[in-house]
Short mmCIF file of C-alpha atoms and ligand atoms in Angstrom, two decimals:
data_model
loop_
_atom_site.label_atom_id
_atom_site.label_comp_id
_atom_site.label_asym_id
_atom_site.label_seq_id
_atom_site.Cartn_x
_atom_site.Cartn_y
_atom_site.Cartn_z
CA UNK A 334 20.30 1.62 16.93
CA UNK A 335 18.70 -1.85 17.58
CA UNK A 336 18.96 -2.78 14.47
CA UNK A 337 22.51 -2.58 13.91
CA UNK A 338 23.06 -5.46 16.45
CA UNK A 339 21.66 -7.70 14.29
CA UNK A 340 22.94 -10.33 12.15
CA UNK A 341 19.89 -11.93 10.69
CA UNK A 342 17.04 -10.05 9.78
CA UNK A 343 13.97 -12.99 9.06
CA UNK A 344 10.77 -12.58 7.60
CA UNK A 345 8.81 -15.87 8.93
CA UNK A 346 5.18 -14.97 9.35
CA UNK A 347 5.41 -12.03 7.08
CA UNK A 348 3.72 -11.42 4.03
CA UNK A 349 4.63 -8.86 0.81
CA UNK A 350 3.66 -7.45 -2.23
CA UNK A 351 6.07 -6.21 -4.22
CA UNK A 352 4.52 -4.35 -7.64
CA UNK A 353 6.29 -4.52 -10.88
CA UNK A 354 8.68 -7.51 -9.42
CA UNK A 355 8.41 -9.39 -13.45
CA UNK A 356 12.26 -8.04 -14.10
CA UNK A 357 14.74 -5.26 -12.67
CA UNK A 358 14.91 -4.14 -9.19
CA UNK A 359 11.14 -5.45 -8.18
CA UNK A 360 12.39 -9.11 -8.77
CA UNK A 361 15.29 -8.41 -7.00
CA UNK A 362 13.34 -7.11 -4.37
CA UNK A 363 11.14 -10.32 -4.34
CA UNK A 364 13.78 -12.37 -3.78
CA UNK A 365 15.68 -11.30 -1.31
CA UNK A 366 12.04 -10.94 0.82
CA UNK A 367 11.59 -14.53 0.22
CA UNK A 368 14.64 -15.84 0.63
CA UNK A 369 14.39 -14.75 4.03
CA UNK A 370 11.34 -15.92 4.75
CA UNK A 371 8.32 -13.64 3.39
CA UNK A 372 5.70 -14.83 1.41
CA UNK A 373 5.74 -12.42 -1.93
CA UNK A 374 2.80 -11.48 -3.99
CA UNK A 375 5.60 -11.10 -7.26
CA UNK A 376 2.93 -8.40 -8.71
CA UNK A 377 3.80 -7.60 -12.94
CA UNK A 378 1.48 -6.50 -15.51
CA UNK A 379 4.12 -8.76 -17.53
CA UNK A 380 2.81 -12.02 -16.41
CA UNK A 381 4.99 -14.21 -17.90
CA UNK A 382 8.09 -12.52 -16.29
CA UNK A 383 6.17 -12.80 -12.68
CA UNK A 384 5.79 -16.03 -13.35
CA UNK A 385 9.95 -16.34 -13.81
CA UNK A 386 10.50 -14.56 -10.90
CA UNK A 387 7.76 -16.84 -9.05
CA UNK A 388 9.64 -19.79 -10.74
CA UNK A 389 13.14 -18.81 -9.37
CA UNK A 390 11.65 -17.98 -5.97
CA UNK A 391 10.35 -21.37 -5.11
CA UNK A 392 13.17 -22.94 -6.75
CA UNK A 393 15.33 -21.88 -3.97
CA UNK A 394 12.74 -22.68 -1.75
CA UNK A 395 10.69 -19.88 -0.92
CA UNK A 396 7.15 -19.06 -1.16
CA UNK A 397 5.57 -16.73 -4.10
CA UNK A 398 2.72 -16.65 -6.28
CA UNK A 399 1.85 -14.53 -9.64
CA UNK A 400 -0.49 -11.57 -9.79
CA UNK A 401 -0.69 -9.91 -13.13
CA UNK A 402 -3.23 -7.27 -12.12
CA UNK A 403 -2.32 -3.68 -12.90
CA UNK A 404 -1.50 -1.03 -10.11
CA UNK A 405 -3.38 1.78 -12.10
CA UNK A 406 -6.97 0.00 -12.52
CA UNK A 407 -6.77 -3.33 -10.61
CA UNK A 408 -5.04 -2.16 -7.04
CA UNK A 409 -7.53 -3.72 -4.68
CA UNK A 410 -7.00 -7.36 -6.41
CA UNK A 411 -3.53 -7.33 -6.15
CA UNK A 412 -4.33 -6.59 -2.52
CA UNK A 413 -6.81 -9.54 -2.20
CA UNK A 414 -4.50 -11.82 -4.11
CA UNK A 415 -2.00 -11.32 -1.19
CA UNK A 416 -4.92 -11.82 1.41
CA UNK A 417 -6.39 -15.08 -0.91
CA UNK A 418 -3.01 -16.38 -0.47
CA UNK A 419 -2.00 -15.91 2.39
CA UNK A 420 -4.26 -14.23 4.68
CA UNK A 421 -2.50 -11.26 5.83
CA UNK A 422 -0.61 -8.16 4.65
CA UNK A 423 2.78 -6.59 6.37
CA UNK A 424 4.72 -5.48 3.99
CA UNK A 425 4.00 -3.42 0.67
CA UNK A 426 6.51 -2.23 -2.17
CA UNK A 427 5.31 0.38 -4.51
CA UNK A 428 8.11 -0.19 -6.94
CA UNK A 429 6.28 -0.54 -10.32
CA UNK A 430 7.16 2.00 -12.92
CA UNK A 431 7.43 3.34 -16.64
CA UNK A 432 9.46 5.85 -18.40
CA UNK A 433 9.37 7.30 -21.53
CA UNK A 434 11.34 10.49 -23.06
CA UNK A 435 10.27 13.75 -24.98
CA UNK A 436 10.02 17.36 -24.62
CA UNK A 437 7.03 18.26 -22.20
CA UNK A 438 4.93 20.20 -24.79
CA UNK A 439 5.64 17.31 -28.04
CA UNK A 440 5.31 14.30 -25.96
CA UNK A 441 1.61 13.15 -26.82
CA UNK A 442 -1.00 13.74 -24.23
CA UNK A 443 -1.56 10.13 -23.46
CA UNK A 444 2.13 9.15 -23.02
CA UNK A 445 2.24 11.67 -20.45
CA UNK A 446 -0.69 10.66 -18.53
CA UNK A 447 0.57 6.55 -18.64
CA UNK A 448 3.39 7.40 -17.50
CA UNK A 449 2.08 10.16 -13.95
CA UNK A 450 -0.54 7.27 -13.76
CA UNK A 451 1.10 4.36 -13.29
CA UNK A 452 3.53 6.02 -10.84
CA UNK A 453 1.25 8.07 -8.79
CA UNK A 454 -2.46 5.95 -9.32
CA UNK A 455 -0.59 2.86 -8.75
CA UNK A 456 1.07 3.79 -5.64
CA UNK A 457 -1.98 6.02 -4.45
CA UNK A 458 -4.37 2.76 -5.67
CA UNK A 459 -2.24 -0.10 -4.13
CA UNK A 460 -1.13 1.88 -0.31
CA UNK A 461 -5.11 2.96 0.22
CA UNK A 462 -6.15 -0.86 -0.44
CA UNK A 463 -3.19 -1.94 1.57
CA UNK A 464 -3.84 0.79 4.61
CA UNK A 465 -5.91 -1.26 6.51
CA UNK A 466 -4.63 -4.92 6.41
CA UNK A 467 -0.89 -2.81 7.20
CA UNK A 468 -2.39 -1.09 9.97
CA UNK A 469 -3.78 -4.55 11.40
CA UNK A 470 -0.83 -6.18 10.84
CA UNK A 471 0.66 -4.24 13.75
CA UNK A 472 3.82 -3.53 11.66
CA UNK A 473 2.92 -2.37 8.81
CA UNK A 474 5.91 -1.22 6.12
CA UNK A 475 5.29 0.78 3.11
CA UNK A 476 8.13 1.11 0.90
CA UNK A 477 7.50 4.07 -2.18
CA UNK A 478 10.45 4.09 -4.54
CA UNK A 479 10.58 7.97 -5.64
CA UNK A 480 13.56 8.81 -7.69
CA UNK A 481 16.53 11.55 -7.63
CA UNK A 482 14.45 12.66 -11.31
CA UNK A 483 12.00 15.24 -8.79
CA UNK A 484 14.92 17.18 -9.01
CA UNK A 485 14.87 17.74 -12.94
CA UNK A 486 15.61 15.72 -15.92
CA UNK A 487 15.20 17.32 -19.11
CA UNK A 488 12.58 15.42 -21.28
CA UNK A 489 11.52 13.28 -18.50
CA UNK A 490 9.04 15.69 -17.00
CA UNK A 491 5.95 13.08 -16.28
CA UNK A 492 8.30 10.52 -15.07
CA UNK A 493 9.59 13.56 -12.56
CA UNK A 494 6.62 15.40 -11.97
CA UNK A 495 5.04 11.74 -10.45
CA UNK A 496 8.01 10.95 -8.76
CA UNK A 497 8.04 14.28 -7.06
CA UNK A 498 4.39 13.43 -6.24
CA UNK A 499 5.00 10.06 -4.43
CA UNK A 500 7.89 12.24 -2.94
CA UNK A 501 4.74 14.66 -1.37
CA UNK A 502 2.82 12.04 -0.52
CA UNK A 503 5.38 9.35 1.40
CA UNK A 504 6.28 12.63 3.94
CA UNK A 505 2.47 13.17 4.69
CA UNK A 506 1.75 9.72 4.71
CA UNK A 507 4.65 8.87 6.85
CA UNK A 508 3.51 11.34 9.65
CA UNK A 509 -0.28 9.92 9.25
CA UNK A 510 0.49 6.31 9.52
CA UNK A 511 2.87 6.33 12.51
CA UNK A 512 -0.20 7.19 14.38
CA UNK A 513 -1.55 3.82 14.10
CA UNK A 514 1.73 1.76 13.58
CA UNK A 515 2.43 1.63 9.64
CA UNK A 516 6.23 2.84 8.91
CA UNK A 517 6.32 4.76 5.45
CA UNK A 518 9.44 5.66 3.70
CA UNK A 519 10.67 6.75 0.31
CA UNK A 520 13.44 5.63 -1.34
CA UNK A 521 15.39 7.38 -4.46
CA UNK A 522 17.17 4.41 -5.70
CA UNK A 523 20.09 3.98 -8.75
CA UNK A 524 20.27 0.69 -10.51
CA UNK A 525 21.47 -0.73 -14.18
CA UNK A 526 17.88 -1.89 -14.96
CA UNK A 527 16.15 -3.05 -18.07
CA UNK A 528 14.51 0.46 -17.34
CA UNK A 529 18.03 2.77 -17.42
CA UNK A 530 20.05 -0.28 -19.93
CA UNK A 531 19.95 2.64 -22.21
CA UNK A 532 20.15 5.84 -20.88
CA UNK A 533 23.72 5.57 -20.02
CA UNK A 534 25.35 4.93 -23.54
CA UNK A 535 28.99 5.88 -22.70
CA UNK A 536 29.83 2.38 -22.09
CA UNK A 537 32.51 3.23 -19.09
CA UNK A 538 29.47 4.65 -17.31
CA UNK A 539 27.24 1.58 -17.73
CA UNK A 540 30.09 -0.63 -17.07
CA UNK A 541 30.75 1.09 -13.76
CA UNK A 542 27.14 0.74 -12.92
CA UNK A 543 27.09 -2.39 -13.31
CA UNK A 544 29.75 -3.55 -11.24
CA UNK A 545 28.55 -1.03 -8.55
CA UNK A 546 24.84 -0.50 -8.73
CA UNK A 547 23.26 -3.95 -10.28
CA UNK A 548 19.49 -4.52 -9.94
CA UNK A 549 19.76 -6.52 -6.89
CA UNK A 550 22.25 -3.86 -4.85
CA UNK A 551 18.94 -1.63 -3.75
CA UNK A 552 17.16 -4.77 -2.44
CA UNK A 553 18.94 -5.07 1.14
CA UNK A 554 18.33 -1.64 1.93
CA UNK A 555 14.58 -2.42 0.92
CA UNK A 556 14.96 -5.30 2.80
CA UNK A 557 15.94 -3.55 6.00
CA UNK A 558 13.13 -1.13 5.47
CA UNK A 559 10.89 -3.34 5.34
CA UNK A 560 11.60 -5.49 8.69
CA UNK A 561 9.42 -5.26 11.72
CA UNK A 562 12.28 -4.33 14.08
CA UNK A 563 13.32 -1.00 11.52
CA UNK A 564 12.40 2.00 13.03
CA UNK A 565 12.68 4.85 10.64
CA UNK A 566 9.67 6.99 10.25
CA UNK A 567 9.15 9.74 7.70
CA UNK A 568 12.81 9.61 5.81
CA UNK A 569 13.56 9.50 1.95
CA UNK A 570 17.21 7.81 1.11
CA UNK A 571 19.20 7.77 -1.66
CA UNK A 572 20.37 4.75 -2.30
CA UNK A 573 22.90 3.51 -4.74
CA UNK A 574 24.56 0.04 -4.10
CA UNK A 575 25.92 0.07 -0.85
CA UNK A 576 25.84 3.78 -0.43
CA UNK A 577 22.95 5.71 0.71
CA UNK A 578 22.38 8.75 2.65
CA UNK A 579 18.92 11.10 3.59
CA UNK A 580 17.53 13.19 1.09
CA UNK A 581 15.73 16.90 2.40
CA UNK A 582 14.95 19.85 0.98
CA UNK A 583 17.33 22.65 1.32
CA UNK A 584 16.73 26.06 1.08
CA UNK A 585 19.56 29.12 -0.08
CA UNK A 586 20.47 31.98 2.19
CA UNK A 587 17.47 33.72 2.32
CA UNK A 588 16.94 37.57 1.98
CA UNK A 589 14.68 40.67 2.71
CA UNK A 590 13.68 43.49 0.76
CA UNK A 591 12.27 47.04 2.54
CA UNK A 592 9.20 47.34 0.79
CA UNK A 593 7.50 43.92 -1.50
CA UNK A 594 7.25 45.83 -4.38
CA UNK A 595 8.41 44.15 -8.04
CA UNK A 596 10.95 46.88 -8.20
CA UNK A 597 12.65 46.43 -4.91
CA UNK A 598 12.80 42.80 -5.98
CA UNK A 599 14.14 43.68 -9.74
CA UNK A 600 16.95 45.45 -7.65
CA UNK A 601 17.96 42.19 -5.14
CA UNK A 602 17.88 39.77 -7.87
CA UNK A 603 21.76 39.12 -7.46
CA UNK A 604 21.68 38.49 -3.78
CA UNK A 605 19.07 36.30 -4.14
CA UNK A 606 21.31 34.02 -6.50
CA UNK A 607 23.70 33.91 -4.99
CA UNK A 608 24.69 30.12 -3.08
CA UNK A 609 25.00 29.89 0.48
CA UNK A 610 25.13 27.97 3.21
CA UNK A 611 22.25 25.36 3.45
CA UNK A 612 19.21 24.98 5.26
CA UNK A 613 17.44 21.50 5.68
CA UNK A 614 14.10 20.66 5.66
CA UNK A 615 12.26 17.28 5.83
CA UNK A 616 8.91 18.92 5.91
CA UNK A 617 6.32 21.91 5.72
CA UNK A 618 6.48 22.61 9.27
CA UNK A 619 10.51 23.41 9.30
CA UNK A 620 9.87 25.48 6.44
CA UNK A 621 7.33 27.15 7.50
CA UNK A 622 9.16 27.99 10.85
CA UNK A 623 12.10 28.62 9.23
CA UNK A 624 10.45 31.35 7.01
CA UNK A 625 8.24 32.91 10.00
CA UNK A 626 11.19 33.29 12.35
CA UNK A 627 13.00 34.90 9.91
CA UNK A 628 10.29 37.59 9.23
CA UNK A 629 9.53 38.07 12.66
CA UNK A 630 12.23 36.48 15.10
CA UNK A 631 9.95 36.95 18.36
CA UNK A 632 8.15 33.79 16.98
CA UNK A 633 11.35 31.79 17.65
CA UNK A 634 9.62 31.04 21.29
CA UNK A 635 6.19 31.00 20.16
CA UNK A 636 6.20 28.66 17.00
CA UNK A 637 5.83 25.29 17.66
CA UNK A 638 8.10 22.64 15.21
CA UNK A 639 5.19 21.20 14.16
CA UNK A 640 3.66 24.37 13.05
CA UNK A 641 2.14 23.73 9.65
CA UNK A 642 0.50 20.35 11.02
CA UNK A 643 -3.51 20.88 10.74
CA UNK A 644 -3.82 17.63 12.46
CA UNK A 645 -3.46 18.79 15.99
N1 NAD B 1905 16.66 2.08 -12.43
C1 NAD B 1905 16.89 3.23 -11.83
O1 NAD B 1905 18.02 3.74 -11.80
C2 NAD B 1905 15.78 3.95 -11.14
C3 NAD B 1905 16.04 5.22 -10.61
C4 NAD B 1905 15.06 5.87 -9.90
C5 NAD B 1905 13.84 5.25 -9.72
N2 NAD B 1905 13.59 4.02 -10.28
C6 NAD B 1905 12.28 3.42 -10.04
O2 NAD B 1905 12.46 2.12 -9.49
C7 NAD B 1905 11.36 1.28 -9.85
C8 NAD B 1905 11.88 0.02 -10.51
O3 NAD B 1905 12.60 0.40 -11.66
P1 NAD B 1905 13.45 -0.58 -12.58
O4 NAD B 1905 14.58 0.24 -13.03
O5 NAD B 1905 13.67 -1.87 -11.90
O6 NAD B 1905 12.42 -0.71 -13.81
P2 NAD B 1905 12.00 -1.91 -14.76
O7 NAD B 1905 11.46 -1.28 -15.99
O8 NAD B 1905 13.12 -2.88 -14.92
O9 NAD B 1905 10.82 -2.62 -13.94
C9 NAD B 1905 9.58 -2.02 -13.75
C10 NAD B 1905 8.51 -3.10 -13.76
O10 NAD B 1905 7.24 -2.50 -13.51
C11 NAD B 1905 6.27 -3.20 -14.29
N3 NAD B 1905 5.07 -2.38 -14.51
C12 NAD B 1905 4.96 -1.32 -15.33
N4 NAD B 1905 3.70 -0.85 -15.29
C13 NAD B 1905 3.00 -1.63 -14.44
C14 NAD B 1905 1.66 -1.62 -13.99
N5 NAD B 1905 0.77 -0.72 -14.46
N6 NAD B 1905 1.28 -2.55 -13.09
C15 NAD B 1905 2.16 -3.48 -12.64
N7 NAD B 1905 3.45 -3.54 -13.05
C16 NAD B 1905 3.87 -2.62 -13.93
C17 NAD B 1905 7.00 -3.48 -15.59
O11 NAD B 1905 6.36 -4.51 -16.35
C18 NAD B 1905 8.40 -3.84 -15.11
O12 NAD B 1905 8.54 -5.23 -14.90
C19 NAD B 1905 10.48 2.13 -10.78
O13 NAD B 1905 9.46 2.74 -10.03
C20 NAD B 1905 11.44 3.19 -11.28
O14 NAD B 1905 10.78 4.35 -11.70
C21 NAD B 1905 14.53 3.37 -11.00
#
């Protein structure tokens, strides 16, 4: 790949917003953006911890400036602070988030809801605001950061069911806004953060994570992301420190039964537990083949791989 040649990726003449940057891996994010150049909307509904970031940023010498609007109600500012400041838009990171713990059915209603919200309206609010200034930029990045939670954490099931939702929305996205030059990816990062300090209260784990997965060990791979010479279109990553990897959906052996009655299905229920060799999928239209070809193989010449796309 290009990219791999390398050795200095710069961010001159580029502009960013990166959302919940006040503390953790946002700020981390921020600076690693500027110190290579970008100028960084440091976006925190903390203002006074933007305003540290901002502080540290053009202490080393880059450029940054404050917005303290939030990504649920305020996305379009945040977007117009970036274009008041600067006049452009490339680069967007969808990176603020909350988290809170309880059983699904006694955490209250409106703890839920904060939580999906500021996850899924802030990153739905801040990318359609950002859309078109990204697509005139010519090379337009959207980072989401997702999480490894859409695949089930007990007591975290807001935090999971949003994550799974900007998940959703980064592979559609990604296909739409290659069309017109916008790269969109989703990242499913792990970091010792003032957001996970206590989760992990075995102190041997958190010690480990911080040596190996510190706040500021996911910003390069943002970093990379978001530069104009990256090509990666339509991929989710784990990434944790300096190891990462792709992240699809895999399916189990599948099976058939003679007739679909609940009966015949009552009867198959160990086969259909059992593990098996994997099948990957990155999106609907694999799937969909996948499960079509099976059912009726003579489709294997017909079906197109983009089957389940309505866009054609
Ligand atoms: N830390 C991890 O291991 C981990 C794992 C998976 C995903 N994530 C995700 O990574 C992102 C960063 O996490 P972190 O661990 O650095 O968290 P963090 O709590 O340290 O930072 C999140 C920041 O978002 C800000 N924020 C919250 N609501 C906001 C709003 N409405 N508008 C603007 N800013 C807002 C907070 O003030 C805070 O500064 C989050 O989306 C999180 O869900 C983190």
């Amino acid at each position: 790949m290009e990219q791999l040649k390398m050795t200095n990726l710069d961010f001159n003449g580029r502009v960013a917003i990166v959302t919940g940057a006040g503390q953790g891996m946002g700020r981390e994010h921020a600076k690693m953006l500027a110190s290579r150049g970008a100028r960084v909307v440091v976006n925190d509904v903390n203002a006074a911890n933007a305003a540290e970031a901002v502080a540290e940023i053009t202490n080393a010498g880059g450029t940054a400036v404050v917005d303290s609007h939030n990504v649920v109600t305020e996305a379009p500012e945040i977007v117009q602070t970036a274009l008041d400041s600067f006049g452009q838009l490339d680069i967007v990171v969808n990176n603020a988030g909350i988290n809170a713990f309880g059983r699904f059915w006694e955490m209250e209603a409106d703890t839920w809801w904060r939580i999906f919200d500021v996850a899924v309206k802030g990153v739905v609010g801040v990318s359609r605001a950002a859309m078109p200034h990204l697509i005139a930029s010519g090379t337009g990045r959207l980072i989401n950061i997702s999480s490894n939670g859409v695949m089930g954490v007990p007591t975290d099931s807001a935090y999971n069911a949003a994550k799974a939702a900007i998940w959703g929305l980064g592979i559609t996205l990604a296909a739409e806004a290659r069309e017109v030059g916008v790269q969109v990816t989703t990242l499913m990062p792990v970091a010792l953060t003032p957001m996970t300090e206590d989760a992990f209260p075995n102190p041997v784990i958190k010690d480990a994570m911080r040596t190996t997965v510190p706040a500021s060990s996911v910003s390069a791979f943002v970093t990379w992301l978001a530069h104009q010479d990256t090509a990666v279109f339509g991929e989710t990553f784990e990434i944790a420190g300096v190891a990462a990897g792709r992240v699809a959906i895999a399916g189990m052996p599948r099976m058939k039964v003679e007739a679909p009655t609940p009966e015949s299905w009552a009867d198959s229920g160990e086969v259909l537990m059992k593990d098996g060799e994997l099948r990957a999928f990155r999106n609907a239209s694999e799937s969909f083949r996948d499960q079509m070809v099976y059912l009726a193989p003579e489709l294997d010449e017909v079906l197109p791989a983009n089957a389940a796309d309505v866009s054609r």
